[in-house]
Coordinates of C-alpha atoms and ligand atoms in Angstrom, one line a residue:
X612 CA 117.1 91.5 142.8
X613 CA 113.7 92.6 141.3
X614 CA 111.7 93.5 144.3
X615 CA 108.7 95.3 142.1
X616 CA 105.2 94.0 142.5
X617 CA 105.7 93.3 138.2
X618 CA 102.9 91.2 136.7
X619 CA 102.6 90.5 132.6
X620 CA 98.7 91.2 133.2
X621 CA 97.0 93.7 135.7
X622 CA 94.8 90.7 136.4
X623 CA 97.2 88.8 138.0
X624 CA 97.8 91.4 140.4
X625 CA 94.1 91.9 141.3
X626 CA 92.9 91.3 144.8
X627 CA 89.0 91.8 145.3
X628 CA 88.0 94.7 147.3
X629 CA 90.9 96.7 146.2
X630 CA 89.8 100.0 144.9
X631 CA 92.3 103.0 143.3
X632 CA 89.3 105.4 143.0
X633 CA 85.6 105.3 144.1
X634 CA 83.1 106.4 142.2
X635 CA 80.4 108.4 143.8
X636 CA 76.8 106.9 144.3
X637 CA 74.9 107.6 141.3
X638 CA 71.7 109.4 143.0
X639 CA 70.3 110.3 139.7
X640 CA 67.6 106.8 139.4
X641 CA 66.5 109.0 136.2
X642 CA 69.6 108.4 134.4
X643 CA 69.8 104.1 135.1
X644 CA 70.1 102.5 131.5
X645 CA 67.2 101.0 130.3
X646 CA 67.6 97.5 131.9
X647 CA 67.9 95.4 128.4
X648 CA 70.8 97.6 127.7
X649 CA 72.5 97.0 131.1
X650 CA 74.8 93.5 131.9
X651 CA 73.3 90.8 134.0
X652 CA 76.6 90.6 135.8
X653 CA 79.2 92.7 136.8
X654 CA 82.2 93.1 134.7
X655 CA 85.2 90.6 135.9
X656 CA 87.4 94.1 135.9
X657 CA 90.9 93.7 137.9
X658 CA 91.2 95.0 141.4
X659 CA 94.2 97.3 142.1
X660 CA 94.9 100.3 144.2
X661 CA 96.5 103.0 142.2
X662 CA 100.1 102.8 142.6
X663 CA 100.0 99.7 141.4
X664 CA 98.1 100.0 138.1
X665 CA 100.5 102.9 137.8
X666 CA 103.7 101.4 138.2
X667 CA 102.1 97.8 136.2
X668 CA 102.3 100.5 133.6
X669 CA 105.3 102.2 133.9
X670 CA 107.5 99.2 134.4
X671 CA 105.9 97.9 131.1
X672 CA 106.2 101.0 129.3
X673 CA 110.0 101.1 129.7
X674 CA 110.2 97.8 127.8
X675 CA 109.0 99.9 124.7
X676 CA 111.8 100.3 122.4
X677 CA 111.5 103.9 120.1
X678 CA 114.5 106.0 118.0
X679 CA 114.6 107.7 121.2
X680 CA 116.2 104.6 123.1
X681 CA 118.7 103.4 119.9
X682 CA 119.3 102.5 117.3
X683 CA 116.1 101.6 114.8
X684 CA 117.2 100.8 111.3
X685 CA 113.4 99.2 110.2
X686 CA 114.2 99.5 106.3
X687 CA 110.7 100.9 104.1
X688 CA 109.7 102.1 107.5
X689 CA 111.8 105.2 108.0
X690 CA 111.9 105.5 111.3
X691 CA 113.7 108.8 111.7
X692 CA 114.2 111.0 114.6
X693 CA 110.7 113.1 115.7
X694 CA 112.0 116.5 117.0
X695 CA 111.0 117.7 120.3
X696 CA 110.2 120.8 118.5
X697 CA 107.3 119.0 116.6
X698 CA 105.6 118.6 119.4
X699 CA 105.8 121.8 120.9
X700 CA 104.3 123.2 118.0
X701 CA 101.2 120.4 118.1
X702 CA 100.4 121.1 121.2
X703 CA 100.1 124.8 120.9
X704 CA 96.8 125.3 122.6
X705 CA 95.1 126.9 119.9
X706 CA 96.2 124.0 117.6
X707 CA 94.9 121.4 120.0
X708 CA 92.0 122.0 120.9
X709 CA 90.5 122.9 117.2
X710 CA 87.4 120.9 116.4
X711 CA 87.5 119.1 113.3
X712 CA 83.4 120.9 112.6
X713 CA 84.4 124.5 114.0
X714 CA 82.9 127.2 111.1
X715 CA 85.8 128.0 108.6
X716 CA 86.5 131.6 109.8
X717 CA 87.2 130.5 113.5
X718 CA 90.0 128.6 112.5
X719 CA 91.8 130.3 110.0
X720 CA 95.3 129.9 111.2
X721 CA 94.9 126.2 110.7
X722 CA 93.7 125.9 107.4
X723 CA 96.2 129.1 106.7
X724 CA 99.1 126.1 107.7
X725 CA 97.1 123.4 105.7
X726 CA 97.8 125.5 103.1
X727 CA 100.9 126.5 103.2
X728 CA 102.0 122.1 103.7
X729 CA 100.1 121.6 100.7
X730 CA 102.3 123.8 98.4
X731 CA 105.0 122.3 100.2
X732 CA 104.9 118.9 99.2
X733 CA 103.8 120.1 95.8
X734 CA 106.9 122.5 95.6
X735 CA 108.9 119.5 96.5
X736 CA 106.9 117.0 94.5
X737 CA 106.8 119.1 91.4
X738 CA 103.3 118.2 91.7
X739 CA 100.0 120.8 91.5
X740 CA 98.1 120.4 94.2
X741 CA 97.8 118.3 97.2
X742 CA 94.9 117.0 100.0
X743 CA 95.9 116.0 103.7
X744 CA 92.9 114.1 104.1
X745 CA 94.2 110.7 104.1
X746 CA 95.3 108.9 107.7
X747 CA 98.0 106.6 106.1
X748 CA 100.2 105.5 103.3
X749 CA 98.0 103.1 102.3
X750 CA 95.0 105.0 102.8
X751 CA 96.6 107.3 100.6
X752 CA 97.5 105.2 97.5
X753 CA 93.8 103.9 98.1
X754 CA 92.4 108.0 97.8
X755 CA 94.9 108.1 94.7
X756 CA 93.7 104.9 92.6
X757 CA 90.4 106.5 93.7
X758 CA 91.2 109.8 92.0
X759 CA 92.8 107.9 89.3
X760 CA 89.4 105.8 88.7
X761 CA 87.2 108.8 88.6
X762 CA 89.8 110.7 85.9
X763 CA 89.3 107.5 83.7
X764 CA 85.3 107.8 84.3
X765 CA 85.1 111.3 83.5
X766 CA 87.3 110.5 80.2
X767 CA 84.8 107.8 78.7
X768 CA 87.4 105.2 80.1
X769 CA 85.3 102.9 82.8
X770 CA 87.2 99.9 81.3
X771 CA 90.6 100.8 82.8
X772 CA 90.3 98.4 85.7
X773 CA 93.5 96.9 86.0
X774 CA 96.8 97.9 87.8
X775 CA 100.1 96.9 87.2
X776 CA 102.5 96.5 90.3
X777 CA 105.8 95.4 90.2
X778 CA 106.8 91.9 92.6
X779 CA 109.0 94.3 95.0
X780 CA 106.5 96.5 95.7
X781 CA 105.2 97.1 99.5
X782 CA 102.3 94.4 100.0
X783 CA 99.5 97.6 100.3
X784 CA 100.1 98.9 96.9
X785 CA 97.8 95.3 95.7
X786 CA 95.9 95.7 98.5
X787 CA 94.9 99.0 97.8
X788 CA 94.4 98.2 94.1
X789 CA 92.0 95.4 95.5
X790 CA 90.0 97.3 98.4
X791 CA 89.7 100.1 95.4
X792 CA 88.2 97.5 92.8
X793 CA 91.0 97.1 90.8
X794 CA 92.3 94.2 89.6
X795 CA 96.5 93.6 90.0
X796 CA 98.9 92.6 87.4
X797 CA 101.9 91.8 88.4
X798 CA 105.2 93.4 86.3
X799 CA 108.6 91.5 87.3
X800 CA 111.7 92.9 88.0
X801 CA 115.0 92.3 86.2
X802 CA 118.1 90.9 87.9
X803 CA 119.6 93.8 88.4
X804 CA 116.0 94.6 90.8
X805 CA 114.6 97.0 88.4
X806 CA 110.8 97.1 86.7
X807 CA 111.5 94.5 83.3
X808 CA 110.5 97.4 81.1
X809 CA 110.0 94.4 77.8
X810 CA 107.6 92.8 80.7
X811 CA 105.7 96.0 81.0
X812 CA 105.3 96.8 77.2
X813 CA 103.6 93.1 77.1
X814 CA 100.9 94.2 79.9
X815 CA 100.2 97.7 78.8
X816 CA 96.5 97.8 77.2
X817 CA 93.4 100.3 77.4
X818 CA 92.5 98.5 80.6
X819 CA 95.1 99.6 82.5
X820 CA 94.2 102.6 84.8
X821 CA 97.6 102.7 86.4
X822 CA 101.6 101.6 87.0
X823 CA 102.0 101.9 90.9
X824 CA 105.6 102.4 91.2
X825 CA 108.0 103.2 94.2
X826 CA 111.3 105.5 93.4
X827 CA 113.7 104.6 94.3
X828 CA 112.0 100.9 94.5
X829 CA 112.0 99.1 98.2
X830 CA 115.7 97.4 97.2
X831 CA 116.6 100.9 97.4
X832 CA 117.6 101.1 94.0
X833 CA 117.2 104.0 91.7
X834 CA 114.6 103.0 88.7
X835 CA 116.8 104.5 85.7
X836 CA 114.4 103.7 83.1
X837 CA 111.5 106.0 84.8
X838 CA 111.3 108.3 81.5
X839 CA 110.7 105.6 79.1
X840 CA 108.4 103.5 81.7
X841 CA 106.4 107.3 81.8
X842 CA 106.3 107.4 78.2
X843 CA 104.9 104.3 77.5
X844 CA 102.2 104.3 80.5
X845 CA 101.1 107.5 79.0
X846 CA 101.2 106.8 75.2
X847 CA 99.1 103.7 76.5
X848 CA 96.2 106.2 78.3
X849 CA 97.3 105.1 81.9
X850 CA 98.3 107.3 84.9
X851 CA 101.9 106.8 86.4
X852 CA 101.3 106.8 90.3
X853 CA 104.5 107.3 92.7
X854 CA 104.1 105.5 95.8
X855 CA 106.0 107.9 97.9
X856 CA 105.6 106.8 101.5
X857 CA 109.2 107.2 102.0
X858 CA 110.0 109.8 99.9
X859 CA 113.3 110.2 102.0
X860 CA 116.1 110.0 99.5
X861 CA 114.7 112.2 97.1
X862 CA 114.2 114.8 99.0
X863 CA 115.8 117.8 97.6
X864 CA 117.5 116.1 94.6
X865 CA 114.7 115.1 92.2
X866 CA 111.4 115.2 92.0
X867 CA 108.5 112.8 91.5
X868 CA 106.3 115.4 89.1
X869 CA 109.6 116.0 87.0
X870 CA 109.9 112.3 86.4
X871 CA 106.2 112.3 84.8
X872 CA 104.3 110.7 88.0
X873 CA 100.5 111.6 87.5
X874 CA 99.5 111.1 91.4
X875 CA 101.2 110.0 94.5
X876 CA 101.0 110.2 97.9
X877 CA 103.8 111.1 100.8
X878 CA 103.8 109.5 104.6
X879 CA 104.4 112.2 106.5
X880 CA 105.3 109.8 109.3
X881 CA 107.9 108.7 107.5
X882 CA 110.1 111.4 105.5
X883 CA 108.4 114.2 107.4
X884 CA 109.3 113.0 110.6
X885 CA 106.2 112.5 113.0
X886 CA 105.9 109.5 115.2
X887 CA 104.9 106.2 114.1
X888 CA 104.4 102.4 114.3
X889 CA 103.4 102.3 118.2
X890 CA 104.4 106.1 118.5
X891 CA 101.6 108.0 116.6
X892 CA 99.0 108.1 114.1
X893 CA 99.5 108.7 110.2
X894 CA 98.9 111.1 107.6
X895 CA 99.1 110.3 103.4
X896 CA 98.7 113.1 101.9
X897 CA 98.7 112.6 98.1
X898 CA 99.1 115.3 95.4
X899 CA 98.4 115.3 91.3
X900 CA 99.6 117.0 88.2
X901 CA 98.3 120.1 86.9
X902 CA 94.6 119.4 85.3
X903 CA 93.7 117.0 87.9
X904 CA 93.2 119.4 91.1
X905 CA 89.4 119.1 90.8
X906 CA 89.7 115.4 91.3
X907 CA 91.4 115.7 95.1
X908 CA 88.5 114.6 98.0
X909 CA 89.3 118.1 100.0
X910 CA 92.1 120.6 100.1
X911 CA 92.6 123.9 101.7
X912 CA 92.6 126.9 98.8
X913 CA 93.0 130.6 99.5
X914 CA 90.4 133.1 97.9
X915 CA 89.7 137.2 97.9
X916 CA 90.9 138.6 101.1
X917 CA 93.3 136.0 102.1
X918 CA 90.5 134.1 103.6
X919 CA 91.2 130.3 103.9
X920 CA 88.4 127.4 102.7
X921 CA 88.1 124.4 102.2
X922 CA 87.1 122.6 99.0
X923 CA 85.2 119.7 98.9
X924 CA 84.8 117.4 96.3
X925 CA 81.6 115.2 97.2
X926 CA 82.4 112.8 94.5
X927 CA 85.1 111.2 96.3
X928 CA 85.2 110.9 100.2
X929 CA 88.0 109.3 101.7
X930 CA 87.3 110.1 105.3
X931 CA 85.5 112.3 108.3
X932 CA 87.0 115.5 108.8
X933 CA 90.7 117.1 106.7
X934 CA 92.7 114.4 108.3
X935 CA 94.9 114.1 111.3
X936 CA 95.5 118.1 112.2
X937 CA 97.9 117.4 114.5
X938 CA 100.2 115.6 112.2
X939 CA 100.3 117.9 109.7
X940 CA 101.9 121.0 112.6
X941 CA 104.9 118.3 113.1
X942 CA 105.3 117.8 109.4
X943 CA 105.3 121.8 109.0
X944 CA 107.5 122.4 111.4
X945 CA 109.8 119.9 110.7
X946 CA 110.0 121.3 106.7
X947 CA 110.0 124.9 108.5
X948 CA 112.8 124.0 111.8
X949 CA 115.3 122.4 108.1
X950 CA 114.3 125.1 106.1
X951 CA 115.5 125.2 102.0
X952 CA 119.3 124.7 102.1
X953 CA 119.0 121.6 104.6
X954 CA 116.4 120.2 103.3
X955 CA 118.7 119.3 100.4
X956 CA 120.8 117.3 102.3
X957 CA 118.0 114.5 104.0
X958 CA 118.6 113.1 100.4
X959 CA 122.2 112.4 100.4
X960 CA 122.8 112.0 104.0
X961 CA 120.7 109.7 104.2
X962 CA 121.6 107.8 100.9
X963 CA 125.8 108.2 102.5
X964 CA 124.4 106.4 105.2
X965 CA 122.7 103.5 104.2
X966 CA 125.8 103.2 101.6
X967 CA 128.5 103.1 104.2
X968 CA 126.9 100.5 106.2
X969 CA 126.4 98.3 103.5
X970 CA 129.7 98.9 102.1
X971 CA 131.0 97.5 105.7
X972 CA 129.2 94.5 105.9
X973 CA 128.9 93.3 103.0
X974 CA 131.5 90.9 102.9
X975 CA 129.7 88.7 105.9
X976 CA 126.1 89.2 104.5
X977 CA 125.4 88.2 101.1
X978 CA 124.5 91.6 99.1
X979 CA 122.2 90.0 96.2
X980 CA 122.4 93.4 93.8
X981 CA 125.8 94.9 94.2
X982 CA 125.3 98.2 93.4
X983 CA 125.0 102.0 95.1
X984 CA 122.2 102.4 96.9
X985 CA 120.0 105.0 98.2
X986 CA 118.0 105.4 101.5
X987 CA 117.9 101.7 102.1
X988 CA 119.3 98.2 100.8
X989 CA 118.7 94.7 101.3
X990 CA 121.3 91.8 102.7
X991 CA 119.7 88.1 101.7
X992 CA 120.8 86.9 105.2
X993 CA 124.3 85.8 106.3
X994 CA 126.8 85.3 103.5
X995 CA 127.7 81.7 105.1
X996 CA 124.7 80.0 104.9
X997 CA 126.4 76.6 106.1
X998 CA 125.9 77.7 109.7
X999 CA 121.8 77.4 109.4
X1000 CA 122.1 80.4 111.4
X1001 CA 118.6 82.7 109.6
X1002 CA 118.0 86.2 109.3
X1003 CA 115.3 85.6 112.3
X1004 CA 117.7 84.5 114.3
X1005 CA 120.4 87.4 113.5
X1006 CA 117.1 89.7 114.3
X1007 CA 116.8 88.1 117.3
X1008 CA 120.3 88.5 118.6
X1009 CA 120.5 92.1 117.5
X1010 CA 117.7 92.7 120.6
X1011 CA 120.3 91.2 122.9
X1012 CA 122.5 93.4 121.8
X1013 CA 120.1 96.5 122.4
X1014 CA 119.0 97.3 118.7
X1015 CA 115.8 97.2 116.9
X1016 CA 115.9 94.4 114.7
X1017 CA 115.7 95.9 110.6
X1018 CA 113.1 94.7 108.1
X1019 CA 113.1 91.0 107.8
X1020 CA 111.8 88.9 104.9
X1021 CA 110.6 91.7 103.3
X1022 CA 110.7 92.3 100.2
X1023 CA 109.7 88.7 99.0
X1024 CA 112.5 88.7 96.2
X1025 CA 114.5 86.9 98.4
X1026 CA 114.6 84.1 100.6
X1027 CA 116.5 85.9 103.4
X1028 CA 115.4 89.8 103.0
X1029 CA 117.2 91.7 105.9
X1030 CA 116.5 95.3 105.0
X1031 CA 118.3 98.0 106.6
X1032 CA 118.0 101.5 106.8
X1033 CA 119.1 104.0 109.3
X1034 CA 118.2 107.6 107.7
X1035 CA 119.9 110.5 107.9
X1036 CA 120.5 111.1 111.3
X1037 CA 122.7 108.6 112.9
X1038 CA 126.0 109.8 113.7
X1039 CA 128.7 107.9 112.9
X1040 CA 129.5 106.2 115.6
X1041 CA 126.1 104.6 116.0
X1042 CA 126.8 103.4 112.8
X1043 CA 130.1 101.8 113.4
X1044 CA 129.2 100.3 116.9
X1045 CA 125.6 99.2 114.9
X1046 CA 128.3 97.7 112.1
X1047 CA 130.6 96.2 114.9
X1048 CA 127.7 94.4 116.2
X1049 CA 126.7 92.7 112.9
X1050 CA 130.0 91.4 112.7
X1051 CA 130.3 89.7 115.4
X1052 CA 126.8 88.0 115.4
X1053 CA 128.2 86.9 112.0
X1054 CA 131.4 85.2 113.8
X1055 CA 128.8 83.7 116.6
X1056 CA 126.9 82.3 113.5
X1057 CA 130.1 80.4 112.7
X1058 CA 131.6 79.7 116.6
X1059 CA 128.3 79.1 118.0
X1060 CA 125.6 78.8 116.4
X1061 CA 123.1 77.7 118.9
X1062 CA 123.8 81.4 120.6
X1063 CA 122.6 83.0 117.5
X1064 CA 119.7 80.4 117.0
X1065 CA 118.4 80.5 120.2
X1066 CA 118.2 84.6 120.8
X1067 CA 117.3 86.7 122.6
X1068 CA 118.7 86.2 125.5
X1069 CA 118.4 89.4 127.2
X1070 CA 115.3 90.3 126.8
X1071 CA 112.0 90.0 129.3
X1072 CA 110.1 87.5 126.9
X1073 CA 112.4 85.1 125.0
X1074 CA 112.1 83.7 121.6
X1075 CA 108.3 83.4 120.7
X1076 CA 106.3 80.9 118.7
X1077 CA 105.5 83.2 115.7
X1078 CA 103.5 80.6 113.9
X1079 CA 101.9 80.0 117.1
X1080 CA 101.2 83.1 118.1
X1081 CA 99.5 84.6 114.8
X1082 CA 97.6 80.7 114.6
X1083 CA 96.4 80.6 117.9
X1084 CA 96.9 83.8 119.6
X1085 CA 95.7 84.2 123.4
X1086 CA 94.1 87.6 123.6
X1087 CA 92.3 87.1 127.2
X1088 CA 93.3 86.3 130.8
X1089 CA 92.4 82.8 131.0
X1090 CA 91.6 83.1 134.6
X1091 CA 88.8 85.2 134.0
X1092 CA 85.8 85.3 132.7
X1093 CA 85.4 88.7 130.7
Ligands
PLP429 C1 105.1 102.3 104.8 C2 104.9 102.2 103.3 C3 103.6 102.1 102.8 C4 102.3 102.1 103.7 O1 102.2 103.2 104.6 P1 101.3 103.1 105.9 O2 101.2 104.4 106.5 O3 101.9 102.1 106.8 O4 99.9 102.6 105.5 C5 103.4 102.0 101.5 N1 104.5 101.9 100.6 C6 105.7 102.0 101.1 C7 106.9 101.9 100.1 C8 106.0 102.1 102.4 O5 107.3 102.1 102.9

């Protein structure tokens, strides 16, 4: 029996009077707020004594799900494990408690590791040069349009306006194109999931900028044609940009810069390994070829002495400050704690893995491109589709079962996108007892249905209105008046 004071809001377990803390009197009149800056009423705040507002948020904390409670295949998202050494490292004292404005030559060990992460990524980009400053993939790919914009404008080229993305690209790379000014164009894929290279010959013009492209693209396939795609995007005056958030599968086996990308940008909460989604904040670095350094918003360089500065350049600002600090330690000492020869093998393992699950379901789920994969791939729901049973509702049995549901109806190719991807370091057996689970919600969808379709059923909130809930969402207690 649950015999814990447990309430969904803090408000409903307010009682007026109740106080966890007091507040000395303010005995300082001089410091009131001027009274047309102060509210006529009191705040309706909730009442509690402190063990309760401390265990209302323990009890829901522990209905979090992370990769540190199971299994998480979210497929695009890479949630991979964040090592417990990551953190030590970020909360080195003298790492966390920098200030982003302290004078250059107090903090000299931090730029000294900004440094050394930017040459990095470039060593494993094959790019020149890279700038942490961005706080997210998509902040990233909008600094790298940026970059790309201002390359044309320097080169007498203001009319390249236009971007070409391809239909299974990740929704920000138009939205970045758009917030940045650009106009999309949208190049389609061929059958086999691949970038329609006779499509993009049609588009290519001298007002394209730039072909956003993601390698391997978000069906996890391998874009073969990338030499002849970088070819004709250059021989047309346009920039090639890799959209690298989940740079994963490449990671020590090719490289973005080899392939003839221009710019690109990296999650570092993704292949990198720090915390995100409700676990941390971001960093998208993004890096160019050689020639196009100048153009980067800020970057750390090393001049006479070994001293460490940073370079500015005021023409494009993407942000206060060098970016999240702290995220960049994790990212070091993730690249550091693998060292060379591992690093090598995030690529394949995690490419084996995605490939052996696939290879064991997919004669229940209906694999749409047949084909080896690499980091990820994606099931177009249940390979009986008699049943009505959805990929929401097979989502929404895997919680029963104690998973994180994968990517669902993403990408928009098809109708029934379930897109897995478990990384590099699940062990086998999560894999097979992940694998045994799939299977048999595929037998409930054909012995009972209504199981499947009316999931979860183990979980503290059942099956939610979605369409409800992002119409008409209720965001306030109703019972008080805030
Ligand atoms: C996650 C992702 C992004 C966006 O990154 P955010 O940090 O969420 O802004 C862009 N492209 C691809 C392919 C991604 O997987």
């Amino acid at each position: 029996m649950n015999n814990r004071l447990y309430g969904n809001l803090i408000f409903e377990l307010s009682h007026a009077g109740r106080r966890g803390f007091t507040l000395p009197k303010n005995e300082f009149s001089d410091y009131a707020l001027p009274s047309e800056m102060r509210r006529a009423s009191d705040a309706a705040l909730p009442e509690c004594d402190e063990m309760t507002v401390v265990r209302h948020y323990t009890n829901h904390s522990a209905n979090n799900f992370g990769v540190n409670n199971g299994f998480y295949p979210l497929g695009s998202c890479t949630m991979k494990y964040n090592p417990a050494i990551n953190e030590e490292t970020a909360a080195l004292p003298s790492f966390e408690h920098l200030h982003p404005s302290q004078p250059e030559d107090t903090c000299q060990g931090a730029l000294e590791l900004m440094y050394h992460l930017q040459h990095s990524l470039a060593e494993l980009t094959g790019l020149s040069d890279f700038t942490l400053n961005p706080f997210a993939g998509a902040h990233g790919e909008l600094t790298g349009l940026m970059i790309i914009r201002s390359f044309h404008e320097r080169n007498g080229q203001p009319q390249r306006t236009k971007v070409i993305v391809p239909d299974s690209a990740h929704g920000t790379n138009p939205a970045s194109a758009a917030v940045c000014g650009l106009d999309v164009v949208e190049v389609k894929s061929t059958a086999e999931g691949m970038v329609d290279v006779d499509d993009l010959k049609g588009l290519l013009d001298d007002t394209i900028a730039a072909v956003m492209m993601t390698n391997p693209n978000t069906l996890g396939l391998f874009e073969r044609q990338i030499p002849e795609i970088a070819q004709l995007v250059h021989e047309c005056g346009a920039l090639l940009y890799y959209d690298g958030a989940n740079l994963n599968p490449l990671l020590g086996k090719c490289r973005p810069g080899d392939m003839g990308f221009d710019v690109m940008h990296i999650n570092l909460h993704k292949t990198f390994s720090t915390p995100h989604g409700g676990g941390g904040p971001g960093s998208g670095p993004v890096g160019v070829r050689k020639g196009m350094e100048p153009l980067l918003p800020t970057c750390v360089e090393k001049g006479d002495g070994d001293i460490y500065h940073i370079r500015r350049n005021e023409a494009i600002s993407v942000g206060a400050s060098l970016g999240n600090f702290s995220v960049m330690v994790r990212a070091y000492t993730y690249i550091l704690s693998l060292g060379r020869d591992q690093l090598k093998m995030v690529g394949p393992l995690a490419t084996l893995n995605a490939n052996y699950i696939k290879e064991s379901l997919k004669d229940v789920y209906e694999l749409p491109i047949d084909t080896l994969c690499k980091h990820e791939f994606v099931f177009n729901g249940l390979k009986d589709k008699s049943t009505g049973v959805t990929t929401m509702d097979v989502a929404k049995r895997l919680l029963d079962y104690g998973y994180h549901a994968p990517t669902i109806y993403f990408p928009l190719l098809f109708h029934e996108s379930l897109m897995i991807e478990p990384t590099e370091n699940e062990s086998l057996d999560t894999m097979d007892a992940f694998i045994a689970v799939m299977r048999k919600i595929a037998e409930e969808a054909q012995t009972d249905p209504e199981l499947v379709k009316s999931a979860p059923h183990n979980t503290p909130i059942g099956r939610v209105d979605d369409v409800l809930a992002a119409k008409q969402p209720v965001l306030t207690f109703m019972n008080v008046e805030c």
